[in-house]
Amino acid sequence: MESSGPTPELLLKMDAYWRASNYLAVGQIYLRSNPLLHEPLEAEHIKARLLGHWGTTPGQNFTYVHLNRVIKQYDLNMIYISGPGHGGPALVANTYLEGSYTEFYPDVTQDEAGVAKLFKQFSFPGGIPSHVSPETPGSIHEGGELGYSLSHAFGAVFDNPELIVACVIGDGEAETGPLATAWHSNKFLNPASDGAVLPILHLNGFKIANPTILARIGSDQLAELMRGYGYEPFFVEGDDPATMHLLMATTLDTVVGRIKEIQRAARTDGCSGVPAWPMIVLRSPKGWTGPKVVDGVQIEGTCRSHQVPLTEGAETPSHIPLLEAWMRSYRPEELFDESGRLLAELAELAPRGERRMGANPHANGGILMKALRMPDFREYAVSFASPGSVDRSDTQVLGQFLRDVIKLNQAHRNFRIFSPDETASNRLSAVFEATSKQWLAPIEANDEHLAAEGRVIEMLSEHQCEGWLEGYLLTGRHGLLNSYEAFIHIVDSMFNQHAKWLKVTRNIPWRRPIASLNYLLASHVWRQDHNGFTHQDPGFIDHVANKKAEIVRVYFPPDANCLLSVMDHCLRSTHYVNVVVAGKHPAPQWLGIDAAIAHCSAGIGMWEWASNDQDGEPDVVMACAGDVPTLETLAAVQYLRQALPELKIRVVNVVDLMKLQPASEHPHGLTDYDFDTLFTRNKHVIFAFHGYPWLIHRLTYRRTNHAYLHVRGYKEEGTITTPFDMAVLNDLDRFHLATDVIDRLPQLGSRAAHLKQALRDKLFEHRQYINEHGEDMPEIQNWKWELS
């Protein structure tokens, strides 16, 4: 690919286009009227509350206009990710100039009235946020939180061989742990079958109130750092616009050529290690082209330009002439015609149609999404003669199903599994019968399942796995993240941002639904007995439950057949966050496949085969959610029914946690009538729960019999111990559950004391046995359901 570079005439037009975007950016921050300064600027033209971020904006505007040029010249398929956070004015300005903004928001017209609306809506009640938000065309990355732009960029280009993501990384953002780790994403990018990421590290020198590290270490040291990460750095540095335009243009020509060369070689001759992908270091002043000095204090090139360089007009009327001079310095009369439309000779600089970064369908992934081809999950079902008669690893069974999901979607290349080094540990190893783990770094003889192309990507960073999966989903594909339950907390804030993105985009008509974000949490709290207290925490589900009801789903399949049914549903769903918690160790199997389907479809239900209240009201309801709580509940039920045959017990199992909420609070919630039918209006309910007990109370506090609800769950007790002892330490075991029932049934009379003594003796026997033998008692390990 050869290019003689842009002509001087084109560079002048590009500078004018840049001035237009800067003008629109400043206007968004400050003005509510008089958008093109047809009259002298007055206080009433200025917003009462000034909210926005100027410092990063001119550098991003500069980058955008230059990317437009190479997109058009080389017919590139490119989207833009803005990492520096609150760079909203830049992306809104540029999508408006290219016309995509008006196509999505027809009331923001390409004239003076439209410019006025564009300005007033920014950071204004009823308008749009100050950061790059879901409302911004061309965006797949929420600008409100730093650290994930590069992860999203790489996730977007996996299996997108023609796509280039230009990822602008703020030098403040570059100080975050996730971003620092994300540079290693290049070790997983296959140039033959994936697209390319062009990282643009934007060094403007400052964060909110401090200098940035990478801006102060010197160009030589920074270049060594980038080379150490495996990139070929190109520096564009300066503050003179004319010089910078020429340097940026020639650098982008070189960089695009390098990307094409790498891809051509890999697609012709095959992959051979990790190529040195190009990246750009753009060093420009913070607040470039803005006020240089205000009230005797330097603004441009300092952290003082980070947000609003000039204060509100009513408070500081002397700043109004400074604002007018600043805006007129861009010479708007040379940029917009009498109607307020960008001059035609400048408008033609933007790409056309879907090549515009604001209109690229990859930034609205639901447009491109194709449904997964799914195997019939019934074919993987575990068969058995009676409930509890067979033990299986739930996730091991699921692995066979996921293996064939991978096989059926190989041709479309639209399904991946991401994990922080835990796919095999979580017993999903069957997937490696169908695929390898993608890895471009050197492979040694003893490595297993590594290859240049694979449907599984593992890196020991939950941040990267989450970010890659989000980028993959946001550009129209499907996937799954499997992780240890305790350590999924690492991505709490990332989940939070994605859930908010889904919530907002549900109400944006032009945003199409994307595939759901699916979590499989195995190696869970109740079977981390070998790793100890640090690995024991089910609190992620509490965090998930805080999000909007129309977005989140939490499932606790009690056995393998239920897990198959739940996961089939989750992989087919769109625009949700699905959290599935499942065990990986061999455990009893309770429901045949037809019963499992019916149970999971309902989400909650009585287990008639375990209950004996069919002839009337129960004396007590034994409820459970989670595989270990289900096992311990059934063991307690069996003990009680054998010891007290006249006792009427109803067993209720919960798969879909949100069924516990009222129907008015969650679309899956039960009506009060249905809840009372299951749990009764006035009988004690002993609820064994996988997580922290208060979540059940929170979900059910409005229910009629909430006062009779007694929840056992994880209460922050744990250590390296036996599996059963984990339940004992948290009072979730069968003996504590049976005692709970006895304590709440006064009709048992004197028999209660003898039964409680027997249960206390069992707990003492358990403690003595594990302290001596280091394993659970045979009656615990070999327990089977015996009632018909």
mmCIF file with all atom_site columns, C-alpha atoms in Angstrom, residues 43-180:
data_model
loop_
_atom_site.group_PDB
_atom_site.id
_atom_site.type_symbol
_atom_site.label_atom_id
_atom_site.label_alt_id
_atom_site.label_comp_id
_atom_site.label_asym_id
_atom_site.label_entity_id
_atom_site.label_seq_id
_atom_site.pdbx_PDB_ins_code
_atom_site.Cartn_x
_atom_site.Cartn_y
_atom_site.Cartn_z
_atom_site.occupancy
_atom_site.B_iso_or_equiv
_atom_site.pdbx_formal_charge
_atom_site.auth_seq_id
_atom_site.auth_comp_id
_atom_site.auth_asym_id
_atom_site.auth_atom_id
_atom_site.pdbx_PDB_model_num
ATOM 1   C CA . ALA A 1 43  ? -24.696 35.898  30.098 1.00 0.00 ? 43  ALA A CA 1
ATOM 2   C CA . GLU A 1 44  ? -28.159 34.683  29.076 1.00 0.00 ? 44  GLU A CA 1
ATOM 3   C CA . HIS A 1 45  ? -26.602 32.688  26.234 1.00 0.00 ? 45  HIS A CA 1
ATOM 4   C CA . ILE A 1 46  ? -24.545 30.640  28.703 1.00 0.00 ? 46  ILE A CA 1
ATOM 5   C CA . LYS A 1 47  ? -25.764 27.639  30.672 1.00 0.00 ? 47  LYS A CA 1
ATOM 6   C CA . ALA A 1 48  ? -26.406 28.176  34.376 1.00 0.00 ? 48  ALA A CA 1
ATOM 7   C CA . ARG A 1 49  ? -24.409 25.052  35.277 1.00 0.00 ? 49  ARG A CA 1
ATOM 8   C CA . LEU A 1 50  ? -21.265 24.282  33.309 1.00 0.00 ? 50  LEU A CA 1
ATOM 9   C CA . LEU A 1 51  ? -20.514 20.584  33.178 1.00 0.00 ? 51  LEU A CA 1
ATOM 10  C CA . GLY A 1 52  ? -18.070 18.957  30.819 1.00 0.00 ? 52  GLY A CA 1
ATOM 11  C CA . HIS A 1 53  ? -14.470 18.071  30.116 1.00 0.00 ? 53  HIS A CA 1
ATOM 12  C CA . TRP A 1 54  ? -12.454 20.142  27.721 1.00 0.00 ? 54  TRP A CA 1
ATOM 13  C CA . GLY A 1 55  ? -8.903  18.903  28.380 1.00 0.00 ? 55  GLY A CA 1
ATOM 14  C CA . THR A 1 56  ? -9.024  15.644  26.390 1.00 0.00 ? 56  THR A CA 1
ATOM 15  C CA . THR A 1 57  ? -11.422 16.909  23.740 1.00 0.00 ? 57  THR A CA 1
ATOM 16  C CA . PRO A 1 58  ? -9.210  18.784  21.221 1.00 0.00 ? 58  PRO A CA 1
ATOM 17  C CA . GLY A 1 59  ? -6.763  15.876  21.015 1.00 0.00 ? 59  GLY A CA 1
ATOM 18  C CA . GLN A 1 60  ? -9.612  13.471  20.339 1.00 0.00 ? 60  GLN A CA 1
ATOM 19  C CA . ASN A 1 61  ? -11.080 15.811  17.736 1.00 0.00 ? 61  ASN A CA 1
ATOM 20  C CA . PHE A 1 62  ? -7.664  15.948  16.093 1.00 0.00 ? 62  PHE A CA 1
ATOM 21  C CA . THR A 1 63  ? -7.467  12.163  16.056 1.00 0.00 ? 63  THR A CA 1
ATOM 22  C CA . TYR A 1 64  ? -10.979 11.742  14.685 1.00 0.00 ? 64  TYR A CA 1
ATOM 23  C CA . VAL A 1 65  ? -10.466 13.986  11.666 1.00 0.00 ? 65  VAL A CA 1
ATOM 24  C CA . HIS A 1 66  ? -7.252  12.169  10.791 1.00 0.00 ? 66  HIS A CA 1
ATOM 25  C CA . LEU A 1 67  ? -8.889  8.768   11.142 1.00 0.00 ? 67  LEU A CA 1
ATOM 26  C CA . ASN A 1 68  ? -11.643 9.982   8.818  1.00 0.00 ? 68  ASN A CA 1
ATOM 27  C CA . ARG A 1 69  ? -8.998  10.705  6.205  1.00 0.00 ? 69  ARG A CA 1
ATOM 28  C CA . VAL A 1 70  ? -7.418  7.225   6.275  1.00 0.00 ? 70  VAL A CA 1
ATOM 29  C CA . ILE A 1 71  ? -10.813 5.515   6.422  1.00 0.00 ? 71  ILE A CA 1
ATOM 30  C CA . LYS A 1 72  ? -11.807 7.300   3.258  1.00 0.00 ? 72  LYS A CA 1
ATOM 31  C CA . GLN A 1 73  ? -8.479  6.967   1.494  1.00 0.00 ? 73  GLN A CA 1
ATOM 32  C CA . TYR A 1 74  ? -7.982  3.251   2.221  1.00 0.00 ? 74  TYR A CA 1
ATOM 33  C CA . ASP A 1 75  ? -11.655 2.225   2.538  1.00 0.00 ? 75  ASP A CA 1
ATOM 34  C CA . LEU A 1 76  ? -11.137 1.056   6.112  1.00 0.00 ? 76  LEU A CA 1
ATOM 35  C CA . ASN A 1 77  ? -13.770 -0.576  8.289  1.00 0.00 ? 77  ASN A CA 1
ATOM 36  C CA . MET A 1 78  ? -13.053 1.233   11.554 1.00 0.00 ? 78  MET A CA 1
ATOM 37  C CA . ILE A 1 79  ? -14.718 2.160   14.823 1.00 0.00 ? 79  ILE A CA 1
ATOM 38  C CA . TYR A 1 80  ? -13.489 4.521   17.527 1.00 0.00 ? 80  TYR A CA 1
ATOM 39  C CA . ILE A 1 81  ? -13.220 3.798   21.244 1.00 0.00 ? 81  ILE A CA 1
ATOM 40  C CA . SER A 1 82  ? -12.713 6.785   23.513 1.00 0.00 ? 82  SER A CA 1
ATOM 41  C CA . GLY A 1 83  ? -10.892 5.684   26.641 1.00 0.00 ? 83  GLY A CA 1
ATOM 42  C CA . PRO A 1 84  ? -10.164 9.008   28.388 1.00 0.00 ? 84  PRO A CA 1
ATOM 43  C CA . GLY A 1 85  ? -13.539 9.083   30.088 1.00 0.00 ? 85  GLY A CA 1
ATOM 44  C CA . HIS A 1 86  ? -15.444 12.295  29.748 1.00 0.00 ? 86  HIS A CA 1
ATOM 45  C CA . GLY A 1 87  ? -14.606 12.966  26.117 1.00 0.00 ? 87  GLY A CA 1
ATOM 46  C CA . GLY A 1 88  ? -18.243 13.268  25.151 1.00 0.00 ? 88  GLY A CA 1
ATOM 47  C CA . PRO A 1 89  ? -18.004 16.646  23.411 1.00 0.00 ? 89  PRO A CA 1
ATOM 48  C CA . ALA A 1 90  ? -15.520 15.239  20.886 1.00 0.00 ? 90  ALA A CA 1
ATOM 49  C CA . LEU A 1 91  ? -17.536 12.204  19.817 1.00 0.00 ? 91  LEU A CA 1
ATOM 50  C CA . VAL A 1 92  ? -20.812 14.099  19.744 1.00 0.00 ? 92  VAL A CA 1
ATOM 51  C CA . ALA A 1 93  ? -19.257 16.898  17.688 1.00 0.00 ? 93  ALA A CA 1
ATOM 52  C CA . ASN A 1 94  ? -17.683 14.561  15.165 1.00 0.00 ? 94  ASN A CA 1
ATOM 53  C CA . THR A 1 95  ? -20.684 12.319  14.680 1.00 0.00 ? 95  THR A CA 1
ATOM 54  C CA . TYR A 1 96  ? -22.741 15.484  14.181 1.00 0.00 ? 96  TYR A CA 1
ATOM 55  C CA . LEU A 1 97  ? -20.312 16.797  11.570 1.00 0.00 ? 97  LEU A CA 1
ATOM 56  C CA . GLU A 1 98  ? -20.281 13.502  9.672  1.00 0.00 ? 98  GLU A CA 1
ATOM 57  C CA . GLY A 1 99  ? -24.100 13.416  9.680  1.00 0.00 ? 99  GLY A CA 1
ATOM 58  C CA . SER A 1 100 ? -24.639 10.185  11.600 1.00 0.00 ? 100 SER A CA 1
ATOM 59  C CA . TYR A 1 101 ? -25.865 12.019  14.695 1.00 0.00 ? 101 TYR A CA 1
ATOM 60  C CA . THR A 1 102 ? -28.678 13.682  12.791 1.00 0.00 ? 102 THR A CA 1
ATOM 61  C CA . GLU A 1 103 ? -29.673 10.364  11.224 1.00 0.00 ? 103 GLU A CA 1
ATOM 62  C CA . PHE A 1 104 ? -30.159 8.868   14.689 1.00 0.00 ? 104 PHE A CA 1
ATOM 63  C CA . TYR A 1 105 ? -31.619 12.078  16.153 1.00 0.00 ? 105 TYR A CA 1
ATOM 64  C CA . PRO A 1 106 ? -33.495 13.810  13.317 1.00 0.00 ? 106 PRO A CA 1
ATOM 65  C CA . ASP A 1 107 ? -34.494 16.747  15.516 1.00 0.00 ? 107 ASP A CA 1
ATOM 66  C CA . VAL A 1 108 ? -30.815 17.725  15.816 1.00 0.00 ? 108 VAL A CA 1
ATOM 67  C CA . THR A 1 109 ? -30.774 19.088  12.309 1.00 0.00 ? 109 THR A CA 1
ATOM 68  C CA . GLN A 1 110 ? -27.846 20.187  10.144 1.00 0.00 ? 110 GLN A CA 1
ATOM 69  C CA . ASP A 1 111 ? -28.514 23.904  10.577 1.00 0.00 ? 111 ASP A CA 1
ATOM 70  C CA . GLU A 1 112 ? -28.371 26.646  13.171 1.00 0.00 ? 112 GLU A CA 1
ATOM 71  C CA . ALA A 1 113 ? -31.436 25.328  15.011 1.00 0.00 ? 113 ALA A CA 1
ATOM 72  C CA . GLY A 1 114 ? -29.824 21.895  15.150 1.00 0.00 ? 114 GLY A CA 1
ATOM 73  C CA . VAL A 1 115 ? -26.565 23.311  16.484 1.00 0.00 ? 115 VAL A CA 1
ATOM 74  C CA . ALA A 1 116 ? -28.559 25.081  19.185 1.00 0.00 ? 116 ALA A CA 1
ATOM 75  C CA . LYS A 1 117 ? -30.173 21.789  20.227 1.00 0.00 ? 117 LYS A CA 1
ATOM 76  C CA . LEU A 1 118 ? -26.824 20.047  20.093 1.00 0.00 ? 118 LEU A CA 1
ATOM 77  C CA . PHE A 1 119 ? -25.379 22.619  22.473 1.00 0.00 ? 119 PHE A CA 1
ATOM 78  C CA . LYS A 1 120 ? -28.248 22.890  24.919 1.00 0.00 ? 120 LYS A CA 1
ATOM 79  C CA . GLN A 1 121 ? -28.783 19.133  25.401 1.00 0.00 ? 121 GLN A CA 1
ATOM 80  C CA . PHE A 1 122 ? -25.207 18.497  26.550 1.00 0.00 ? 122 PHE A CA 1
ATOM 81  C CA . SER A 1 123 ? -24.968 17.931  30.329 1.00 0.00 ? 123 SER A CA 1
ATOM 82  C CA . PHE A 1 124 ? -28.406 19.470  30.645 1.00 0.00 ? 124 PHE A CA 1
ATOM 83  C CA . PRO A 1 125 ? -31.566 18.122  32.320 1.00 0.00 ? 125 PRO A CA 1
ATOM 84  C CA . GLY A 1 126 ? -33.370 15.911  29.834 1.00 0.00 ? 126 GLY A CA 1
ATOM 85  C CA . GLY A 1 127 ? -30.307 15.881  27.568 1.00 0.00 ? 127 GLY A CA 1
ATOM 86  C CA . ILE A 1 128 ? -27.228 13.686  27.230 1.00 0.00 ? 128 ILE A CA 1
ATOM 87  C CA . PRO A 1 129 ? -24.325 12.834  29.568 1.00 0.00 ? 129 PRO A CA 1
ATOM 88  C CA . SER A 1 130 ? -20.949 14.528  29.420 1.00 0.00 ? 130 SER A CA 1
ATOM 89  C CA . HIS A 1 131 ? -19.102 11.304  28.662 1.00 0.00 ? 131 HIS A CA 1
ATOM 90  C CA . VAL A 1 132 ? -19.217 8.968   25.693 1.00 0.00 ? 132 VAL A CA 1
ATOM 91  C CA . SER A 1 133 ? -22.444 7.169   26.566 1.00 0.00 ? 133 SER A CA 1
ATOM 92  C CA . PRO A 1 134 ? -24.829 4.704   24.896 1.00 0.00 ? 134 PRO A CA 1
ATOM 93  C CA . GLU A 1 135 ? -26.668 7.691   23.428 1.00 0.00 ? 135 GLU A CA 1
ATOM 94  C CA . THR A 1 136 ? -23.552 8.557   21.401 1.00 0.00 ? 136 THR A CA 1
ATOM 95  C CA . PRO A 1 137 ? -23.534 7.029   17.906 1.00 0.00 ? 137 PRO A CA 1
ATOM 96  C CA . GLY A 1 138 ? -20.525 4.873   17.169 1.00 0.00 ? 138 GLY A CA 1
ATOM 97  C CA . SER A 1 139 ? -19.805 4.101   20.810 1.00 0.00 ? 139 SER A CA 1
ATOM 98  C CA . ILE A 1 140 ? -19.433 0.651   22.368 1.00 0.00 ? 140 ILE A CA 1
ATOM 99  C CA . HIS A 1 141 ? -17.554 1.914   25.403 1.00 0.00 ? 141 HIS A CA 1
ATOM 100 C CA . GLU A 1 142 ? -18.992 3.774   28.382 1.00 0.00 ? 142 GLU A CA 1
ATOM 101 C CA . GLY A 1 143 ? -16.710 6.680   29.164 1.00 0.00 ? 143 GLY A CA 1
ATOM 102 C CA . GLY A 1 144 ? -17.646 7.010   32.808 1.00 0.00 ? 144 GLY A CA 1
ATOM 103 C CA . GLU A 1 145 ? -15.088 4.552   34.168 1.00 0.00 ? 145 GLU A CA 1
ATOM 104 C CA . LEU A 1 146 ? -11.453 4.174   33.192 1.00 0.00 ? 146 LEU A CA 1
ATOM 105 C CA . GLY A 1 147 ? -9.376  1.113   32.421 1.00 0.00 ? 147 GLY A CA 1
ATOM 106 C CA . TYR A 1 148 ? -11.279 -1.032  29.952 1.00 0.00 ? 148 TYR A CA 1
ATOM 107 C CA . SER A 1 149 ? -11.018 0.668   26.566 1.00 0.00 ? 149 SER A CA 1
ATOM 108 C CA . LEU A 1 150 ? -8.219  -1.522  25.233 1.00 0.00 ? 150 LEU A CA 1
ATOM 109 C CA . SER A 1 151 ? -9.887  -4.718  26.495 1.00 0.00 ? 151 SER A CA 1
ATOM 110 C CA . HIS A 1 152 ? -13.094 -3.737  24.716 1.00 0.00 ? 152 HIS A CA 1
ATOM 111 C CA . ALA A 1 153 ? -11.145 -2.936  21.575 1.00 0.00 ? 153 ALA A CA 1
ATOM 112 C CA . PHE A 1 154 ? -9.513  -6.357  21.388 1.00 0.00 ? 154 PHE A CA 1
ATOM 113 C CA . GLY A 1 155 ? -12.778 -8.105  22.195 1.00 0.00 ? 155 GLY A CA 1
ATOM 114 C CA . ALA A 1 156 ? -14.392 -6.232  19.326 1.00 0.00 ? 156 ALA A CA 1
ATOM 115 C CA . VAL A 1 157 ? -11.856 -7.416  16.730 1.00 0.00 ? 157 VAL A CA 1
ATOM 116 C CA . PHE A 1 158 ? -11.745 -11.096 17.690 1.00 0.00 ? 158 PHE A CA 1
ATOM 117 C CA . ASP A 1 159 ? -13.296 -12.923 14.693 1.00 0.00 ? 159 ASP A CA 1
ATOM 118 C CA . ASN A 1 160 ? -13.753 -9.590  12.884 1.00 0.00 ? 160 ASN A CA 1
ATOM 119 C CA . PRO A 1 161 ? -10.933 -9.853  10.326 1.00 0.00 ? 161 PRO A CA 1
ATOM 120 C CA . GLU A 1 162 ? -11.814 -6.667  8.412  1.00 0.00 ? 162 GLU A CA 1
ATOM 121 C CA . LEU A 1 163 ? -12.385 -4.454  11.440 1.00 0.00 ? 163 LEU A CA 1
ATOM 122 C CA . ILE A 1 164 ? -9.880  -1.989  12.886 1.00 0.00 ? 164 ILE A CA 1
ATOM 123 C CA . VAL A 1 165 ? -10.574 -0.425  16.253 1.00 0.00 ? 165 VAL A CA 1
ATOM 124 C CA . ALA A 1 166 ? -8.846  2.877   16.884 1.00 0.00 ? 166 ALA A CA 1
ATOM 125 C CA . CYS A 1 167 ? -8.589  2.944   20.652 1.00 0.00 ? 167 CYS A CA 1
ATOM 126 C CA . VAL A 1 168 ? -7.668  6.267   22.219 1.00 0.00 ? 168 VAL A CA 1
ATOM 127 C CA . ILE A 1 169 ? -6.173  5.653   25.659 1.00 0.00 ? 169 ILE A CA 1
ATOM 128 C CA . GLY A 1 170 ? -5.930  8.548   28.065 1.00 0.00 ? 170 GLY A CA 1
ATOM 129 C CA . ASP A 1 171 ? -2.683  8.791   29.967 1.00 0.00 ? 171 ASP A CA 1
ATOM 130 C CA . GLY A 1 172 ? -4.668  8.946   33.189 1.00 0.00 ? 172 GLY A CA 1
ATOM 131 C CA . GLU A 1 173 ? -6.504  5.782   32.198 1.00 0.00 ? 173 GLU A CA 1
ATOM 132 C CA . ALA A 1 174 ? -3.162  4.160   31.373 1.00 0.00 ? 174 ALA A CA 1
ATOM 133 C CA . GLU A 1 175 ? -2.334  4.200   35.094 1.00 0.00 ? 175 GLU A CA 1
ATOM 134 C CA . THR A 1 176 ? -5.122  1.736   35.929 1.00 0.00 ? 176 THR A CA 1
ATOM 135 C CA . GLY A 1 177 ? -4.329  -1.933  36.483 1.00 0.00 ? 177 GLY A CA 1
ATOM 136 C CA . PRO A 1 178 ? -6.751  -3.282  33.859 1.00 0.00 ? 178 PRO A CA 1
ATOM 137 C CA . LEU A 1 179 ? -5.358  -0.998  31.151 1.00 0.00 ? 179 LEU A CA 1
ATOM 138 C CA . ALA A 1 180 ? -1.751  -1.793  32.045 1.00 0.00 ? 180 ALA A CA 1
#
